[in-house]
Amino acid sequence: MPATIVVGTQWGDEGKGKLTDLLARDMRLVVRYQGGHNAGHTIVVGGESFALQLIPSGVLYRHTIPVIGNGVVVDPAVLVAECDTLAARGVDTSRLVVSGNAHLVMPYHYELDRATERSLGKNRLGTTKRGIGPAYADKAARIGLRVQDLLDEKIFRQKLDVVLREKNAVLAKVFNRLALDGEEIARRYLDELAPRIAPMIGDTVGLVHEALEAGEQIMLEGAQATFLDLDHGTYPYVTSSNPTAGGACVGTGIGPRDVDRVIGIAKAYVTRVGAGPFPTEVDGELADVLVERGHEYGTNTGRRRRPGWLDCVMLRHAVRLNSLSEIALTKLDVLSALPTVKLCVAYEADGERMTRLPYHQSVLHKVTPVYEELEGWQEDLSQATSVRDLPKAARSYVEAIADQCGVPVGYVGVGPGREQYVRFAA
Ligand code: IMP
């Protein structure tokens, strides 16, 4: 059975956690393929809210094996804390398998993330300050420590010694910061964390291929989203990994022919945290309404997200970049009670109308959105369980999105709960 990829189509926080959790019902494996604890997935089950950072959504089902793939960067302390929090609430995390090839987030990565942001001043990216960028930079520079290094004290210490000499020199000489103590880091990682992580380490590539060969369903779960992609996003205001569907193959160790379904999660409006271009951004009262009704504050960082209207130019580009087979539209309920709703269908700049994303980012910074204004709906959607329960105007909005993007909308989210969704025309 080929794999299903779930990918965010905007700038993150589209509600992927809820959708992956819903789809995980039918999955044997749920594999995270990139990012780290910069992600925050909220799942609401029976009125109880679970906020996950590293552990894939499928953990809440007994029949699912949650896997952290090689493309993820792992802070072992965060992983252990997350397991303990879930265990305290009765969730069994013993099935979790972590790739030995995943890279470790180390204390100096946090220091460098913070110091770099500070030194960038008004040009800062607005990172989550979790050390994610520096950890991926070390991976590319081939000086990173990997999860499997926790199993071998000699190798761990050797690598740490080399890398810390460089990091401490940079911290002291470039950023005027205190040096970190290598012995303290080694003791924490090797004595405290390694014994907890060791039982989780496994052959994740083998696991994924055995599941594919056995005809089992597997889901590859992306964190962040298409326009935060290191290659295809609004660089430099991006994360340091590849959330787009291609990243799912690299980050789990399968080829593209093993994937047959790619679900793009799009919020019924758009939000972004941190800096960077955002053509359909709104402000004033409408922004407050969207932020408050949609609870648009970071799951982990608490930062207020910037809101805007749904942008079909970007969504069409996301369809191309990820070869999306369908869209899952989330948080449609948040748009209830607005007199009208707007969809951005094109951009204009220098008298030119564009229906495709400009390849030169300076153009994206100055475009004006061209909106189609649709009738709003006043009804509360939170109880809807089928398309028939949606008001006509809400249905028209969803259909307009499918028309604009050329792929069907398969699911519509109408509230935070696991069961609050409507199966649309997939
Ligand atoms: P980093 O991933 O912490 O390096 O942050 C880089 C950019 O990605 C910043 O604009 C962050 O706000 C954004 N970002 C990272 N993770 C998430 C996420 O899970 N949701 C939304 N934005 C994110």
Short mmCIF file of C-alpha atoms and ligand atoms in Angstrom, two decimals:
data_model
loop_
_atom_site.label_atom_id
_atom_site.label_comp_id
_atom_site.label_asym_id
_atom_site.label_seq_id
_atom_site.Cartn_x
_atom_site.Cartn_y
_atom_site.Cartn_z
CA MET A 1 0.00 0.00 0.00
CA PRO A 2 1.59 3.33 -1.01
CA ALA A 3 2.08 6.13 1.48
CA THR A 4 0.02 9.27 2.12
CA ILE A 5 1.79 12.57 2.74
CA VAL A 6 0.17 15.30 4.78
CA VAL A 7 1.69 18.72 4.14
CA GLY A 8 0.84 22.28 5.14
CA THR A 9 0.14 24.54 2.18
CA GLN A 10 0.64 27.95 3.77
CA TRP A 11 3.01 29.23 6.50
CA GLY A 12 2.20 26.60 9.11
CA ASP A 13 -0.45 26.33 11.80
CA GLU A 14 -3.04 25.13 9.30
CA GLY A 15 -4.37 22.55 11.76
CA LYS A 16 -2.32 19.62 10.47
CA GLY A 17 -2.32 17.95 13.88
CA LYS A 18 -6.05 17.43 13.86
CA LEU A 19 -6.11 16.09 10.30
CA THR A 20 -3.15 13.77 10.77
CA ASP A 21 -4.77 12.50 13.95
CA LEU A 22 -8.02 11.88 12.10
CA LEU A 23 -6.28 10.08 9.23
CA ALA A 24 -4.07 8.13 11.65
CA ARG A 25 -7.16 6.09 12.52
CA ASP A 26 -6.51 4.03 9.38
CA MET A 27 -2.71 4.02 9.51
CA ARG A 28 -0.18 1.51 10.75
CA LEU A 29 2.71 3.98 10.80
CA VAL A 30 2.74 7.73 11.19
CA VAL A 31 6.17 9.15 10.36
CA ARG A 32 7.39 12.70 11.02
CA TYR A 33 9.82 13.59 8.24
CA GLN A 34 11.37 17.00 9.04
CA GLY A 35 11.50 19.88 11.47
CA GLY A 36 11.89 19.57 15.20
CA HIS A 37 10.21 20.97 18.27
CA ASN A 38 9.67 24.26 16.45
CA ALA A 39 6.40 22.55 15.47
CA GLY A 40 3.35 22.48 17.66
CA HIS A 41 0.40 20.22 16.93
CA THR A 42 -2.76 20.46 18.96
CA ILE A 43 -5.20 17.58 19.03
CA VAL A 44 -8.44 17.71 20.97
CA VAL A 45 -9.91 14.34 21.97
CA GLY A 46 -13.02 14.12 24.12
CA GLY A 47 -12.56 17.74 25.20
CA GLU A 48 -8.96 17.04 26.28
CA SER A 49 -6.23 18.96 24.47
CA PHE A 50 -2.87 17.40 23.63
CA ALA A 51 -0.04 19.64 22.40
CA LEU A 52 2.65 17.68 20.58
CA GLN A 53 5.97 19.02 19.38
CA LEU A 54 8.08 16.06 18.29
CA ILE A 55 5.97 12.96 18.65
CA PRO A 56 3.78 12.24 15.60
CA SER A 57 0.03 12.57 15.96
CA GLY A 58 -0.71 8.85 15.66
CA VAL A 59 0.57 8.28 19.20
CA LEU A 60 -2.96 8.60 20.57
CA TYR A 61 -4.11 5.42 18.79
CA ARG A 62 -3.04 2.05 20.16
CA HIS A 63 -2.74 0.42 16.72
CA THR A 64 -0.38 3.06 15.30
CA ILE A 65 3.40 3.11 15.48
CA PRO A 66 4.64 6.71 15.71
CA VAL A 67 8.00 7.17 14.00
CA ILE A 68 10.47 10.05 14.05
CA GLY A 69 12.23 9.89 10.70
CA ASN A 70 15.82 10.65 9.78
CA GLY A 71 14.90 14.13 8.48
CA VAL A 72 13.82 15.40 11.91
CA VAL A 73 16.12 17.21 14.35
CA VAL A 74 15.65 15.93 17.88
CA ASP A 75 16.25 17.62 21.20
CA PRO A 76 16.34 14.48 23.37
CA ALA A 77 15.35 16.43 26.49
CA VAL A 78 12.20 17.66 24.76
CA LEU A 79 11.41 14.18 23.50
CA VAL A 80 11.76 12.65 26.96
CA ALA A 81 9.66 15.42 28.52
CA GLU A 82 6.96 14.95 25.91
CA CYS A 83 6.86 11.19 26.51
CA ASP A 84 6.59 11.79 30.27
CA THR A 85 3.79 14.32 29.87
CA LEU A 86 1.82 11.99 27.64
CA ALA A 87 2.46 9.03 29.96
CA ALA A 88 1.18 11.07 32.91
CA ARG A 89 -2.07 11.47 30.99
CA GLY A 90 -2.36 7.78 30.30
CA VAL A 91 -0.98 7.75 26.74
CA ASP A 92 1.32 4.83 25.94
CA THR A 93 4.43 6.08 24.13
CA SER A 94 6.35 2.80 24.22
CA ARG A 95 5.71 2.13 20.50
CA LEU A 96 7.64 5.23 19.44
CA VAL A 97 10.61 4.57 17.14
CA VAL A 98 13.28 7.19 16.45
CA SER A 99 15.75 7.12 13.57
CA GLY A 100 19.39 6.86 14.60
CA ASN A 101 20.22 9.10 11.63
CA ALA A 102 18.14 12.01 12.92
CA HIS A 103 20.36 14.85 14.11
CA LEU A 104 20.47 16.09 17.68
CA VAL A 105 19.63 19.61 18.72
CA MET A 106 22.41 20.60 21.12
CA PRO A 107 22.62 23.41 23.72
CA TYR A 108 24.91 25.50 21.49
CA HIS A 109 22.26 25.44 18.75
CA TYR A 110 19.89 27.34 21.03
CA GLU A 111 22.62 29.80 21.96
CA LEU A 112 23.48 30.43 18.32
CA ASP A 113 19.83 30.73 17.25
CA ARG A 114 19.22 33.38 19.91
CA ALA A 115 22.52 35.19 19.33
CA THR A 116 22.05 35.30 15.55
CA GLU A 117 18.51 36.62 15.84
CA ARG A 118 19.67 39.29 18.27
CA SER A 119 22.51 40.37 16.02
CA LEU A 120 20.21 40.59 12.98
CA GLY A 121 18.23 43.30 14.79
CA LYS A 122 15.33 44.50 12.67
CA ASN A 123 16.25 41.99 9.98
CA ARG A 124 15.69 39.04 12.30
CA LEU A 125 13.67 36.12 10.96
CA GLY A 126 11.48 35.62 13.99
CA THR A 127 12.60 32.02 14.51
CA THR A 128 11.20 29.92 17.32
CA LYS A 129 14.66 30.13 18.98
CA ARG A 130 14.69 26.36 19.43
CA GLY A 131 18.05 25.88 17.71
CA ILE A 132 16.51 24.36 14.60
CA GLY A 133 18.39 26.39 11.97
CA PRO A 134 21.83 25.88 13.59
CA ALA A 135 21.15 22.13 13.98
CA TYR A 136 20.35 21.75 10.27
CA ALA A 137 23.34 23.95 9.40
CA ASP A 138 25.64 21.55 11.27
CA LYS A 139 24.00 18.60 9.51
CA ALA A 140 24.81 20.17 6.13
CA ALA A 141 28.32 21.08 7.32
CA ARG A 142 28.79 17.44 8.40
CA ILE A 143 29.67 18.31 11.97
CA GLY A 144 26.33 17.38 13.52
CA LEU A 145 25.81 14.79 16.25
CA ARG A 146 23.20 12.18 15.48
CA VAL A 147 20.76 10.28 17.67
CA GLN A 148 22.84 7.10 17.20
CA ASP A 149 25.87 8.87 18.68
CA LEU A 150 24.08 8.71 22.05
CA LEU A 151 24.79 4.97 21.97
CA ASP A 152 28.56 5.36 21.80
CA GLU A 153 30.15 7.51 24.47
CA LYS A 154 33.55 7.61 22.80
CA ILE A 155 32.22 8.84 19.46
CA PHE A 156 29.83 11.27 21.15
CA ARG A 157 32.62 12.85 23.17
CA GLN A 158 35.01 12.99 20.19
CA LYS A 159 32.48 14.73 17.98
CA LEU A 160 31.33 17.06 20.74
CA ASP A 161 34.90 18.03 21.49
CA VAL A 162 35.60 19.05 17.89
CA VAL A 163 32.36 20.89 17.31
CA LEU A 164 32.25 22.64 20.67
CA ARG A 165 35.69 24.15 20.14
CA GLU A 166 34.34 25.89 17.04
CA LYS A 167 31.00 26.84 18.61
CA ASN A 168 32.57 28.28 21.74
CA ALA A 169 34.97 30.34 19.64
CA VAL A 170 32.05 31.75 17.64
CA LEU A 171 29.95 32.38 20.75
CA ALA A 172 32.80 34.19 22.48
CA LYS A 173 34.45 36.05 19.62
CA VAL A 174 31.51 36.86 17.37
CA PHE A 175 28.65 37.17 19.84
CA ASN A 176 30.47 37.99 23.06
CA ARG A 177 28.73 35.13 24.88
CA LEU A 178 30.02 32.73 27.53
CA ALA A 179 31.53 29.43 26.44
CA LEU A 180 29.55 26.23 27.11
CA ASP A 181 30.97 23.45 29.26
CA GLY A 182 31.52 20.29 27.18
CA GLU A 183 31.64 18.00 30.20
CA GLU A 184 28.29 19.27 31.44
CA ILE A 185 26.73 18.71 28.01
CA ALA A 186 28.24 15.22 27.69
CA ARG A 187 27.01 14.19 31.14
CA ARG A 188 23.50 15.44 30.50
CA TYR A 189 23.22 13.81 27.08
CA LEU A 190 25.04 10.57 27.86
CA ASP A 191 24.09 9.91 31.49
CA GLU A 192 20.60 11.37 31.74
CA LEU A 193 19.12 11.32 28.26
CA ALA A 194 20.80 8.46 26.38
CA PRO A 195 19.36 5.73 28.65
CA ARG A 196 15.85 7.09 27.98
CA ILE A 197 16.34 7.52 24.23
CA ALA A 198 18.25 4.26 23.54
CA PRO A 199 15.19 1.96 23.69
CA MET A 200 13.40 4.18 21.14
CA ILE A 201 16.15 4.04 18.51
CA GLY A 202 15.35 1.72 15.63
CA ASP A 203 15.67 1.03 11.92
CA THR A 204 12.99 3.43 10.74
CA VAL A 205 13.80 2.98 7.03
CA GLY A 206 13.40 -0.79 7.41
CA LEU A 207 10.17 -0.31 9.36
CA VAL A 208 8.67 1.92 6.68
CA HIS A 209 9.60 -0.46 3.86
CA GLU A 210 8.33 -3.52 5.68
CA ALA A 211 5.01 -1.75 6.22
CA LEU A 212 4.84 -0.78 2.53
CA GLU A 213 5.65 -4.34 1.47
CA ALA A 214 3.04 -5.76 3.83
CA GLY A 215 0.41 -3.52 2.22
CA GLU A 216 -0.10 -1.47 5.37
CA GLN A 217 -1.12 2.16 5.31
CA ILE A 218 1.49 4.68 6.29
CA MET A 219 1.31 8.40 6.67
CA LEU A 220 4.21 10.82 6.35
CA GLU A 221 3.51 13.84 8.51
CA GLY A 222 5.07 17.18 7.67
CA ALA A 223 5.69 19.97 10.13
CA GLN A 224 5.73 23.69 9.25
CA ALA A 225 4.55 24.17 5.67
CA THR A 226 5.13 24.78 1.97
CA PHE A 227 6.01 28.49 2.18
CA LEU A 228 8.39 27.89 5.07
CA ASP A 229 10.31 25.40 2.90
CA LEU A 230 14.04 26.12 2.73
CA ASP A 231 14.05 25.86 -1.09
CA HIS A 232 10.56 26.90 -2.09
CA GLY A 233 9.42 29.21 0.68
CA THR A 234 9.77 32.94 1.15
CA TYR A 235 13.53 32.76 1.81
CA PRO A 236 15.11 33.81 4.16
CA TYR A 237 11.88 33.88 6.17
CA VAL A 238 11.69 30.10 6.16
CA THR A 239 12.61 27.16 8.32
CA SER A 240 15.77 25.17 7.66
CA SER A 241 14.23 21.96 6.32
CA ASN A 242 11.97 20.85 3.44
CA PRO A 243 8.35 20.50 4.52
CA THR A 244 7.22 20.10 0.88
CA ALA A 245 6.26 16.61 -0.28
CA GLY A 246 9.72 15.91 -1.71
CA GLY A 247 11.12 16.29 1.79
CA ALA A 248 8.91 13.42 2.92
CA CYS A 249 10.83 10.98 0.71
CA VAL A 250 14.24 12.19 1.85
CA GLY A 251 13.21 12.49 5.49
CA THR A 252 11.89 8.92 5.73
CA GLY A 253 13.93 6.99 3.17
CA ILE A 254 11.39 6.10 0.50
CA GLY A 255 11.18 6.92 -3.22
CA PRO A 256 8.44 9.00 -4.87
CA ARG A 257 6.81 5.93 -6.43
CA ASP A 258 5.91 4.75 -2.93
CA VAL A 259 3.55 7.71 -2.48
CA ASP A 260 0.09 7.86 -4.05
CA ARG A 261 -1.78 10.50 -2.07
CA VAL A 262 -0.70 13.96 -0.98
CA ILE A 263 -3.13 15.89 1.18
CA GLY A 264 -2.51 19.61 1.47
CA ILE A 265 -3.82 21.25 4.62
CA ALA A 266 -5.08 24.77 4.04
CA LYS A 267 -6.67 26.97 6.66
CA ALA A 268 -9.84 28.77 5.46
CA TYR A 269 -7.83 31.98 5.99
CA VAL A 270 -4.07 32.38 6.31
CA THR A 271 -1.75 33.08 9.23
CA ARG A 272 1.98 33.48 9.54
CA VAL A 273 4.26 33.87 12.57
CA GLY A 274 7.54 35.67 12.34
CA ALA A 275 8.65 38.06 9.64
CA GLY A 276 8.34 37.84 5.84
CA PRO A 277 6.08 38.83 2.94
CA PHE A 278 2.35 38.19 3.27
CA PRO A 279 0.29 39.69 0.41
CA THR A 280 -3.19 39.08 1.88
CA GLU A 281 -2.39 40.18 5.44
CA VAL A 282 -5.17 42.15 7.15
CA ASP A 283 -5.10 44.43 10.15
CA GLY A 284 -7.48 46.32 12.43
CA GLU A 285 -10.74 44.87 13.66
CA LEU A 286 -10.86 42.03 11.14
CA ALA A 287 -7.39 40.87 12.22
CA ASP A 288 -8.49 40.85 15.87
CA VAL A 289 -11.62 38.88 15.01
CA LEU A 290 -9.65 36.20 13.13
CA VAL A 291 -6.95 35.96 15.80
CA GLU A 292 -9.35 35.76 18.73
CA ARG A 293 -11.90 33.48 17.13
CA GLY A 294 -9.25 31.26 15.63
CA HIS A 295 -7.06 31.31 18.80
CA GLU A 296 -4.18 32.31 16.59
CA TYR A 297 -1.39 32.25 19.14
CA GLY A 298 1.61 29.90 18.86
CA THR A 299 1.03 26.50 20.52
CA ASN A 300 4.50 26.58 22.03
CA THR A 301 5.77 30.12 21.78
CA GLY A 302 2.51 31.97 22.52
CA ARG A 303 3.27 34.48 19.75
CA ARG A 304 0.30 36.21 18.09
CA ARG A 305 0.01 35.08 14.48
CA ARG A 306 -0.46 37.53 11.61
CA PRO A 307 -3.82 36.86 9.88
CA GLY A 308 -5.02 37.37 6.29
CA TRP A 309 -7.46 36.19 3.63
CA LEU A 310 -7.02 32.90 1.83
CA ASP A 311 -4.55 33.24 -1.02
CA CYS A 312 -5.34 31.02 -4.01
CA VAL A 313 -2.23 32.15 -5.92
CA MET A 314 -0.11 30.57 -3.19
CA LEU A 315 -2.42 27.61 -2.88
CA ARG A 316 -2.14 26.89 -6.62
CA HIS A 317 1.63 27.02 -6.26
CA ALA A 318 1.41 24.61 -3.31
CA VAL A 319 -0.63 22.24 -5.50
CA ARG A 320 2.23 22.22 -8.00
CA LEU A 321 5.12 21.99 -5.54
CA ASN A 322 3.59 19.07 -3.65
CA SER A 323 1.57 17.40 -6.44
CA LEU A 324 -1.40 17.63 -4.12
CA SER A 325 -4.18 15.17 -4.76
CA GLU A 326 -6.64 16.99 -2.51
CA ILE A 327 -7.00 19.81 -0.04
CA ALA A 328 -8.25 19.56 3.53
CA LEU A 329 -9.67 22.93 4.51
CA THR A 330 -9.52 23.68 8.22
CA LYS A 331 -11.19 26.17 10.57
CA LEU A 332 -14.03 27.14 8.25
CA ASP A 333 -16.11 27.76 11.40
CA VAL A 334 -13.87 30.73 12.28
CA LEU A 335 -15.19 32.66 9.26
CA SER A 336 -18.86 32.44 10.39
CA ALA A 337 -20.64 35.74 11.07
CA LEU A 338 -18.62 37.86 8.67
CA PRO A 339 -20.76 39.86 6.18
CA THR A 340 -18.55 38.78 3.27
CA VAL A 341 -15.48 36.61 2.80
CA LYS A 342 -12.64 37.31 0.40
CA LEU A 343 -10.53 34.99 -1.72
CA CYS A 344 -7.36 36.24 -3.34
CA VAL A 345 -7.48 34.95 -6.93
CA ALA A 346 -4.60 36.92 -8.49
CA TYR A 347 -1.99 39.59 -7.77
CA GLU A 348 -1.30 42.92 -9.38
CA ALA A 349 2.02 44.76 -9.54
CA ASP A 350 3.19 47.54 -11.86
CA GLY A 351 -0.06 47.32 -13.83
CA GLU A 352 0.43 43.61 -14.47
CA ARG A 353 -2.02 40.93 -13.32
CA MET A 354 -0.54 37.61 -12.19
CA THR A 355 -2.27 34.33 -11.49
CA ARG A 356 1.01 32.55 -10.71
CA LEU A 357 3.40 33.24 -7.88
CA PRO A 358 6.12 35.63 -9.09
CA TYR A 359 9.47 33.86 -9.14
CA HIS A 360 11.28 37.01 -8.07
CA GLN A 361 10.56 37.63 -4.42
CA SER A 362 10.91 41.42 -4.63
CA VAL A 363 7.76 41.33 -6.73
CA LEU A 364 5.93 39.35 -4.04
CA HIS A 365 6.78 42.11 -1.55
CA LYS A 366 4.94 44.73 -3.61
CA VAL A 367 1.95 42.87 -5.09
CA THR A 368 -1.61 43.92 -4.35
CA PRO A 369 -4.07 41.05 -4.00
CA VAL A 370 -7.02 40.85 -6.40
CA TYR A 371 -10.00 39.61 -4.40
CA GLU A 372 -13.19 37.85 -5.25
CA GLU A 373 -15.72 38.82 -2.59
CA LEU A 374 -18.24 36.16 -1.66
CA GLU A 375 -21.31 36.23 0.50
CA GLY A 376 -20.62 35.32 4.15
CA TRP A 377 -22.70 33.05 6.36
CA GLN A 378 -24.00 33.75 9.84
CA GLU A 379 -24.61 30.20 11.08
CA ASP A 380 -22.42 28.39 13.60
CA LEU A 381 -20.85 25.46 11.73
CA SER A 382 -19.46 23.57 14.70
CA GLN A 383 -22.20 20.92 14.72
CA ALA A 384 -22.09 20.17 10.97
CA THR A 385 -21.38 16.53 10.15
CA SER A 386 -22.19 16.45 6.43
CA VAL A 387 -22.07 18.81 3.47
CA ARG A 388 -25.83 19.27 3.75
CA ASP A 389 -25.36 20.84 7.19
CA LEU A 390 -23.22 23.63 5.73
CA PRO A 391 -25.01 26.86 4.73
CA LYS A 392 -25.08 27.47 0.97
CA ALA A 393 -22.66 30.41 1.21
CA ALA A 394 -20.11 28.28 3.11
CA ARG A 395 -20.39 25.53 0.49
CA SER A 396 -19.91 28.09 -2.27
CA TYR A 397 -16.76 29.35 -0.56
CA VAL A 398 -15.31 25.83 -0.40
CA GLU A 399 -16.29 25.13 -4.02
CA ALA A 400 -14.68 28.38 -5.15
CA ILE A 401 -11.41 27.29 -3.51
CA ALA A 402 -11.50 23.91 -5.26
CA ASP A 403 -12.22 25.68 -8.58
CA GLN A 404 -9.37 28.11 -8.08
CA CYS A 405 -6.86 25.38 -7.21
CA GLY A 406 -7.92 22.63 -9.58
CA VAL A 407 -7.97 19.91 -6.91
CA PRO A 408 -10.90 18.72 -4.80
CA VAL A 409 -11.45 19.76 -1.21
CA GLY A 410 -11.79 16.43 0.59
CA TYR A 411 -12.31 17.53 4.18
CA VAL A 412 -13.64 20.66 5.83
CA GLY A 413 -12.84 21.32 9.49
CA VAL A 414 -15.61 22.96 11.53
CA GLY A 415 -14.13 22.95 15.04
CA PRO A 416 -11.10 21.80 17.05
CA GLY A 417 -12.45 18.37 18.07
CA ARG A 418 -11.39 15.14 16.38
CA GLU A 419 -14.95 14.57 15.09
CA GLN A 420 -15.61 18.15 13.98
CA TYR A 421 -15.16 17.80 10.25
CA VAL A 422 -17.23 17.29 7.13
CA ARG A 423 -16.25 14.94 4.32
CA PHE A 424 -16.52 17.06 1.17
CA ALA A 425 -16.16 15.98 -2.49
CA ALA A 426 -12.91 14.02 -2.62
P1 IMP B 1 12.68 28.17 12.90
O1 IMP B 1 12.02 27.00 12.25
O2 IMP B 1 12.55 28.19 14.40
O3 IMP B 1 14.09 28.36 12.43
O4 IMP B 1 11.90 29.50 12.42
C1 IMP B 1 11.92 29.93 11.06
C2 IMP B 1 10.55 30.47 10.65
O5 IMP B 1 9.63 29.39 10.60
C3 IMP B 1 9.97 31.50 11.61
O6 IMP B 1 9.24 32.46 10.86
C4 IMP B 1 9.02 30.69 12.46
O7 IMP B 1 7.99 31.48 13.00
C5 IMP B 1 8.51 29.70 11.42
N1 IMP B 1 8.03 28.45 12.02
C6 IMP B 1 8.77 27.43 12.48
N2 IMP B 1 7.99 26.43 12.94
C7 IMP B 1 6.73 26.81 12.74
C8 IMP B 1 5.45 26.19 12.98
O8 IMP B 1 5.35 25.05 13.45
N3 IMP B 1 4.37 26.92 12.61
C9 IMP B 1 4.47 28.15 12.05
N4 IMP B 1 5.62 28.76 11.81
C10 IMP B 1 6.75 28.10 12.15
#
